[in-house]
Amino acid sequence: MKRTRVIIIGSGPAGLTAALYTARAQLSTVVVTGKLLGGQISTTHEVENFPGFPDGTTGPELVENMRMQAEKFGAQFLYESVTEVDFTKGTPFRVKTDTEEYLADSVIVTIGANPREIGVPGEREFVGRGVSYCATCDGFFFRGKDITVVGGGDSALQEGLFLTKFGKTVNVIHRRDQLRASIALQTRAFDNPKMTFTYDTVVKEIKGADGVVKSILLENVKTGQITEKPTDGVFVFIGYDPNSRLFGTQLALRPDGYVRINELMGTNVEGVFAAGEIHDSQFRQAITAAGDGCKAALTAINWLGERESQLQPLEEAVPAGD
Ligand SMILES: Cc1cc2nc3c(=O)[nH]c(=O)nc-3n(C[C@H](O)[C@H](O)[C@H](O)COP(=O)(O)OP(=O)(O)OC[C@H]3O[C@@H](n4cnc5c(N)ncnc54)[C@H](O)[C@@H]3O)c2cc1C
C-alpha cells in the first residue's frame, strides 16, 4: 500500500487548483483524475470568463495548463478512478483506485456533479455547439439568437431570464401543464416580452447541420403530436446529480445529495475536505471551483501542519517533486 500526505479525488478546476497549492507547500500529493481529466470544463471549446485570458481560451487548454502547473510543483497524477474509500477509522484514510490502494493523511474530495441530460439523439453530439447546461458560461454566444430552455423549475426560469439579455427569444419547454418555479420567478418570466412557454411538451431530438444546432423535434405528451421547431440553442436545466454516491454514509450530505461542508471546506470527517461542485449547487463556475480548491488546500495544509509531529514518516511515500 502506498502512502501520501494528500490525496485529491477528481481533476476538475477544484482538484487541479488544490493540487497546485498542496504540492507547492511541499506535501506529497496524488491526484486521482477520474475518467474526465480536467472535469466538465474540459468538454467546452470556448471559455471567456476565466480570468487571465483576455482573448479567451479552450477548456482543454485551460485544464492542461492547470495540470502542468500542479505537476511542476510535484503533484502526481493517477489516471484512474477511486472505487472505494474508508474514512471510518480516521486518518490515515484508505483510498482504493482501479489498481492501487493508498493511505492518505488527508483527502480533498473534488468529484463534482453532472448536469442531468434529457437523453435524446443529438444532445451529446451538439454539446458546446448549441447544447448547453450553463447560461452564465454560454449565454453570450447566443446574442440575437432564438433560444430554447428545457425545464420548468427555479433554475430553468432564472437562467431563462438571464438568457433574455442575449437572445432574441427564449422559449421554455416544460413537460407538465404548469411550471414548478416559485411564483415570484414565474411572474417575472411571464412579464418578460422575450419569453414564451410551451407546456405538456418534451424534446425528442436535437437536430443540426454544419456542426451546430438548427432545430428540435417536440412531442406534445397529451396529443402525441410531433412538430419540428427551428432554434439556435438548447439550454437544459432539469437538475444536477452530485457524484457523492462513492461515499455512502461516510460523509454527511445535504438532502439534495451534495456534500455538507463548514466555512473552512471541512466535511464531517476531520481531515477530509471538499471543494467545487460536489458541495456547490449555487455558482457552478470554473473559477468558483478553483477558488474552493484553493481554500480546501489551504485548510488541509494548516490541518496537516498542526499535526506534523504525529504524522508517520512516509515510507514508500510518493515524494513531492519527484
Ligand atoms: C459544457 C460545459 C461548459 C462549461 N463552460 C463553462 C465556462 O465557460 N466557464 C465556467 O466558468 N464554467 C463553465 N462550466 C462549468 C464548469 O466546468 C464547472 O463549474 C467546473 O468544472 C466544476 O469543477 P469541479 O472541479 O468542481 O468538478 P468537475 O469539473 O465536475 O470535475 C469532477 C472531476 O471528478 C472526477 N471524478 C468523478 N468521479 C471520480 C472518481 N470516482 N474517482 C476519481 N475522480 C472522479 C472527474 O473525472 C472530474 O475530473 C461548463 C460546464 C459544462 C458542462
Short mmCIF file of N, CA, C and O in Angstrom, two decimals, residues 85-157:
data_model
loop_
_atom_site.label_atom_id
_atom_site.label_comp_id
_atom_site.label_asym_id
_atom_site.label_seq_id
_atom_site.Cartn_x
_atom_site.Cartn_y
_atom_site.Cartn_z
N VAL A 85 -13.61 4.18 -0.60
CA VAL A 85 -12.87 4.94 0.42
C VAL A 85 -13.26 4.40 1.79
O VAL A 85 -14.36 3.85 1.96
N ASP A 86 -12.34 4.53 2.74
CA ASP A 86 -12.70 4.21 4.13
C ASP A 86 -12.26 5.38 5.01
O ASP A 86 -11.08 5.57 5.28
N PHE A 87 -13.26 6.17 5.41
CA PHE A 87 -13.00 7.32 6.28
C PHE A 87 -13.39 6.99 7.72
O PHE A 87 -13.31 7.85 8.60
N THR A 88 -13.83 5.75 7.97
CA THR A 88 -14.47 5.45 9.26
C THR A 88 -13.48 5.37 10.42
O THR A 88 -13.85 5.58 11.56
N LYS A 89 -12.20 5.05 10.11
CA LYS A 89 -11.24 4.88 11.20
C LYS A 89 -10.38 6.11 11.41
O LYS A 89 -9.38 6.07 12.13
N GLY A 90 -10.71 7.19 10.75
CA GLY A 90 -9.92 8.42 10.91
C GLY A 90 -8.66 8.36 10.08
O GLY A 90 -8.44 7.43 9.30
N THR A 91 -7.79 9.35 10.30
CA THR A 91 -6.57 9.44 9.49
C THR A 91 -5.54 8.41 9.97
O THR A 91 -5.50 8.15 11.18
N PRO A 92 -4.72 7.82 9.08
CA PRO A 92 -4.72 7.97 7.64
C PRO A 92 -5.90 7.23 6.99
O PRO A 92 -6.30 6.16 7.46
N PHE A 93 -6.41 7.82 5.92
CA PHE A 93 -7.61 7.29 5.26
C PHE A 93 -7.20 6.33 4.13
O PHE A 93 -6.20 6.55 3.46
N ARG A 94 -8.02 5.31 3.98
CA ARG A 94 -7.78 4.37 2.88
C ARG A 94 -8.54 4.80 1.64
O ARG A 94 -9.74 5.07 1.72
N VAL A 95 -7.83 4.85 0.54
CA VAL A 95 -8.46 5.22 -0.73
C VAL A 95 -8.04 4.19 -1.78
O VAL A 95 -6.85 4.03 -2.05
N LYS A 96 -9.01 3.51 -2.34
CA LYS A 96 -8.72 2.48 -3.33
C LYS A 96 -9.04 3.00 -4.72
O LYS A 96 -10.11 3.60 -4.93
N THR A 97 -8.15 2.76 -5.66
CA THR A 97 -8.43 3.13 -7.05
C THR A 97 -8.56 1.84 -7.86
O THR A 97 -8.50 0.75 -7.30
N ASP A 98 -8.67 1.98 -9.18
CA ASP A 98 -8.82 0.79 -10.03
C ASP A 98 -7.69 -0.22 -9.78
O ASP A 98 -7.93 -1.42 -9.78
N THR A 99 -6.46 0.28 -9.59
CA THR A 99 -5.34 -0.67 -9.45
C THR A 99 -4.48 -0.46 -8.21
O THR A 99 -3.57 -1.23 -7.96
N GLU A 100 -4.71 0.61 -7.46
CA GLU A 100 -3.82 0.92 -6.33
C GLU A 100 -4.63 1.09 -5.05
O GLU A 100 -5.83 1.31 -5.09
N GLU A 101 -3.88 1.03 -3.91
CA GLU A 101 -4.52 1.36 -2.64
C GLU A 101 -3.59 2.33 -1.91
O GLU A 101 -2.38 2.09 -1.83
N TYR A 102 -4.16 3.40 -1.41
CA TYR A 102 -3.36 4.43 -0.74
C TYR A 102 -3.80 4.60 0.70
O TYR A 102 -4.98 4.43 1.03
N LEU A 103 -2.82 5.01 1.53
CA LEU A 103 -3.13 5.55 2.85
C LEU A 103 -2.79 7.04 2.76
O LEU A 103 -1.66 7.39 2.42
N ALA A 104 -3.77 7.88 3.02
CA ALA A 104 -3.55 9.33 2.87
C ALA A 104 -3.86 10.01 4.20
O ALA A 104 -4.89 9.74 4.82
N ASP A 105 -2.95 10.92 4.62
CA ASP A 105 -3.19 11.64 5.87
C ASP A 105 -4.37 12.59 5.75
O ASP A 105 -5.02 12.90 6.74
N SER A 106 -4.60 13.09 4.55
CA SER A 106 -5.79 13.94 4.35
C SER A 106 -6.32 13.71 2.94
O SER A 106 -5.58 13.24 2.05
N VAL A 107 -7.58 14.02 2.76
CA VAL A 107 -8.24 13.80 1.46
C VAL A 107 -8.98 15.08 1.08
O VAL A 107 -9.63 15.71 1.93
N ILE A 108 -8.86 15.46 -0.19
CA ILE A 108 -9.67 16.57 -0.71
C ILE A 108 -10.58 16.00 -1.81
O ILE A 108 -10.10 15.48 -2.82
N VAL A 109 -11.87 16.08 -1.55
CA VAL A 109 -12.86 15.49 -2.45
C VAL A 109 -13.32 16.56 -3.43
O VAL A 109 -13.86 17.59 -3.03
N THR A 110 -13.09 16.31 -4.73
CA THR A 110 -13.50 17.32 -5.74
C THR A 110 -14.15 16.61 -6.93
O THR A 110 -13.82 16.91 -8.08
N ILE A 111 -15.05 15.68 -6.66
CA ILE A 111 -15.53 14.86 -7.77
C ILE A 111 -16.76 15.43 -8.48
O ILE A 111 -17.34 14.77 -9.34
N GLY A 112 -17.12 16.66 -8.15
CA GLY A 112 -18.06 17.39 -9.00
C GLY A 112 -19.48 16.86 -9.05
O GLY A 112 -19.93 16.04 -8.23
N ALA A 113 -20.18 17.36 -10.02
CA ALA A 113 -21.59 16.99 -10.24
C ALA A 113 -21.81 16.96 -11.75
O ALA A 113 -21.05 17.55 -12.51
N ASN A 114 -22.82 16.25 -12.16
CA ASN A 114 -23.12 16.20 -13.60
C ASN A 114 -24.47 16.82 -13.87
O ASN A 114 -25.46 16.47 -13.22
N PRO A 115 -24.53 17.73 -14.88
CA PRO A 115 -25.85 18.23 -15.24
C PRO A 115 -26.68 17.08 -15.79
O PRO A 115 -26.17 16.24 -16.55
N ARG A 116 -27.94 17.01 -15.40
CA ARG A 116 -28.82 15.94 -15.91
C ARG A 116 -29.10 16.18 -17.39
O ARG A 116 -29.40 17.30 -17.78
N GLU A 117 -28.98 15.13 -18.15
CA GLU A 117 -29.23 15.26 -19.60
C GLU A 117 -30.67 14.90 -19.91
O GLU A 117 -31.31 14.16 -19.16
N ILE A 118 -31.16 15.40 -21.07
CA ILE A 118 -32.51 14.98 -21.49
C ILE A 118 -32.44 13.53 -21.96
O ILE A 118 -33.38 12.76 -21.78
N GLY A 119 -31.31 13.18 -22.60
CA GLY A 119 -31.15 11.81 -23.08
C GLY A 119 -31.78 11.57 -24.43
O GLY A 119 -32.40 10.52 -24.64
N VAL A 120 -31.64 12.53 -25.33
CA VAL A 120 -32.26 12.35 -26.66
C VAL A 120 -31.16 12.40 -27.73
O VAL A 120 -30.08 12.94 -27.50
N PRO A 121 -31.44 11.83 -28.91
CA PRO A 121 -30.46 11.89 -30.00
C PRO A 121 -30.08 13.34 -30.29
O PRO A 121 -30.93 14.23 -30.27
N GLY A 122 -28.80 13.55 -30.53
CA GLY A 122 -28.31 14.88 -30.89
C GLY A 122 -27.79 15.66 -29.69
O GLY A 122 -26.98 16.56 -29.84
N GLU A 123 -28.24 15.30 -28.48
CA GLU A 123 -27.87 16.11 -27.31
C GLU A 123 -26.36 16.11 -27.09
O GLU A 123 -25.72 17.15 -27.05
N ARG A 124 -25.76 14.91 -26.95
CA ARG A 124 -24.31 14.85 -26.70
C ARG A 124 -23.52 15.37 -27.89
O ARG A 124 -22.50 16.04 -27.73
N GLU A 125 -24.01 15.04 -29.07
CA GLU A 125 -23.30 15.43 -30.29
C GLU A 125 -23.11 16.96 -30.37
O GLU A 125 -22.09 17.44 -30.84
N PHE A 126 -24.10 17.70 -29.87
CA PHE A 126 -24.06 19.16 -30.04
C PHE A 126 -23.71 19.93 -28.76
O PHE A 126 -23.87 21.15 -28.71
N VAL A 127 -23.21 19.22 -27.73
CA VAL A 127 -22.76 19.95 -26.54
C VAL A 127 -21.64 20.90 -26.95
O VAL A 127 -20.71 20.51 -27.65
N GLY A 128 -21.78 22.16 -26.55
CA GLY A 128 -20.76 23.16 -26.93
C GLY A 128 -20.97 23.70 -28.33
O GLY A 128 -20.23 24.57 -28.80
N ARG A 129 -21.96 23.16 -29.05
CA ARG A 129 -22.24 23.63 -30.42
C ARG A 129 -23.73 23.96 -30.54
O ARG A 129 -24.34 23.77 -31.57
N GLY A 130 -24.29 24.41 -29.43
CA GLY A 130 -25.71 24.75 -29.44
C GLY A 130 -26.44 24.14 -28.26
O GLY A 130 -27.48 24.64 -27.85
N VAL A 131 -25.89 23.06 -27.70
CA VAL A 131 -26.49 22.49 -26.49
C VAL A 131 -25.63 22.92 -25.30
O VAL A 131 -24.41 22.80 -25.34
N SER A 132 -26.28 23.44 -24.26
CA SER A 132 -25.53 23.93 -23.10
C SER A 132 -26.30 23.64 -21.82
O SER A 132 -27.53 23.49 -21.83
N TYR A 133 -25.54 23.58 -20.72
CA TYR A 133 -26.14 23.38 -19.41
C TYR A 133 -25.80 24.56 -18.50
O TYR A 133 -25.96 24.47 -17.28
N CYS A 134 -25.31 25.65 -19.08
CA CYS A 134 -24.82 26.77 -18.26
C CYS A 134 -25.04 28.10 -18.99
O CYS A 134 -24.33 28.41 -19.95
N ALA A 135 -26.03 28.87 -18.52
CA ALA A 135 -26.34 30.15 -19.16
C ALA A 135 -25.21 31.15 -18.94
O ALA A 135 -24.83 31.89 -19.85
N THR A 136 -24.65 31.19 -17.73
CA THR A 136 -23.56 32.13 -17.45
C THR A 136 -22.38 31.87 -18.38
O THR A 136 -21.73 32.80 -18.85
N CYS A 137 -22.12 30.57 -18.63
CA CYS A 137 -20.96 30.22 -19.47
C CYS A 137 -21.22 30.56 -20.92
O CYS A 137 -20.35 31.09 -21.61
N ASP A 138 -22.38 30.23 -21.42
CA ASP A 138 -22.59 30.21 -22.88
C ASP A 138 -23.60 31.22 -23.41
O ASP A 138 -23.70 31.38 -24.63
N GLY A 139 -24.35 31.91 -22.53
CA GLY A 139 -25.38 32.84 -23.00
C GLY A 139 -24.84 33.86 -23.98
O GLY A 139 -25.47 34.17 -25.00
N PHE A 140 -23.65 34.35 -23.72
CA PHE A 140 -23.02 35.39 -24.54
C PHE A 140 -22.90 34.98 -26.01
O PHE A 140 -22.93 35.81 -26.90
N PHE A 141 -22.75 33.65 -26.25
CA PHE A 141 -22.58 33.18 -27.63
C PHE A 141 -23.90 33.17 -28.41
O PHE A 141 -23.93 32.82 -29.58
N PHE A 142 -25.00 33.51 -27.73
CA PHE A 142 -26.32 33.42 -28.39
C PHE A 142 -26.98 34.78 -28.53
O PHE A 142 -28.19 34.90 -28.49
N ARG A 143 -26.13 35.79 -28.73
CA ARG A 143 -26.67 37.15 -28.91
C ARG A 143 -27.52 37.22 -30.17
O ARG A 143 -27.08 36.80 -31.25
N GLY A 144 -28.76 37.71 -30.00
CA GLY A 144 -29.65 37.89 -31.15
C GLY A 144 -30.23 36.59 -31.69
O GLY A 144 -30.81 36.56 -32.77
N LYS A 145 -30.06 35.48 -30.95
CA LYS A 145 -30.49 34.15 -31.45
C LYS A 145 -31.80 33.72 -30.78
O LYS A 145 -32.22 34.27 -29.76
N ASP A 146 -32.39 32.68 -31.39
CA ASP A 146 -33.58 32.06 -30.81
C ASP A 146 -33.14 30.91 -29.90
O ASP A 146 -32.50 29.95 -30.36
N ILE A 147 -33.50 31.04 -28.63
CA ILE A 147 -33.01 30.09 -27.62
C ILE A 147 -34.16 29.27 -27.08
O ILE A 147 -35.26 29.78 -26.85
N THR A 148 -33.88 27.97 -26.86
CA THR A 148 -34.85 27.10 -26.19
C THR A 148 -34.31 26.75 -24.81
O THR A 148 -33.13 26.43 -24.67
N VAL A 149 -35.17 26.82 -23.81
CA VAL A 149 -34.81 26.39 -22.46
C VAL A 149 -35.66 25.17 -22.12
O VAL A 149 -36.87 25.18 -22.32
N VAL A 150 -35.01 24.11 -21.63
CA VAL A 150 -35.77 22.91 -21.24
C VAL A 150 -35.82 22.83 -19.72
O VAL A 150 -34.76 22.85 -19.07
N GLY A 151 -37.02 22.76 -19.15
CA GLY A 151 -37.18 22.67 -17.70
C GLY A 151 -38.31 23.58 -17.24
O GLY A 151 -38.80 24.41 -18.02
N GLY A 152 -38.70 23.41 -15.99
CA GLY A 152 -39.82 24.22 -15.52
C GLY A 152 -39.66 24.65 -14.07
O GLY A 152 -40.58 25.20 -13.46
N GLY A 153 -38.45 24.40 -13.52
CA GLY A 153 -38.21 24.76 -12.12
C GLY A 153 -37.56 26.12 -11.98
O GLY A 153 -37.46 26.88 -12.96
N ASP A 154 -37.08 26.40 -10.77
CA ASP A 154 -36.45 27.70 -10.49
C ASP A 154 -35.26 27.96 -11.41
O ASP A 154 -35.13 29.05 -11.97
N SER A 155 -34.37 26.94 -11.57
CA SER A 155 -33.19 27.23 -12.39
C SER A 155 -33.57 27.49 -13.83
O SER A 155 -32.98 28.37 -14.47
N ALA A 156 -34.55 26.75 -14.36
CA ALA A 156 -34.93 26.98 -15.76
C ALA A 156 -35.39 28.43 -15.96
O ALA A 156 -35.00 29.09 -16.92
N LEU A 157 -36.19 28.94 -15.02
CA LEU A 157 -36.68 30.32 -15.20
C LEU A 157 -35.61 31.36 -14.89
O LEU A 157 -35.49 32.36 -15.60
#
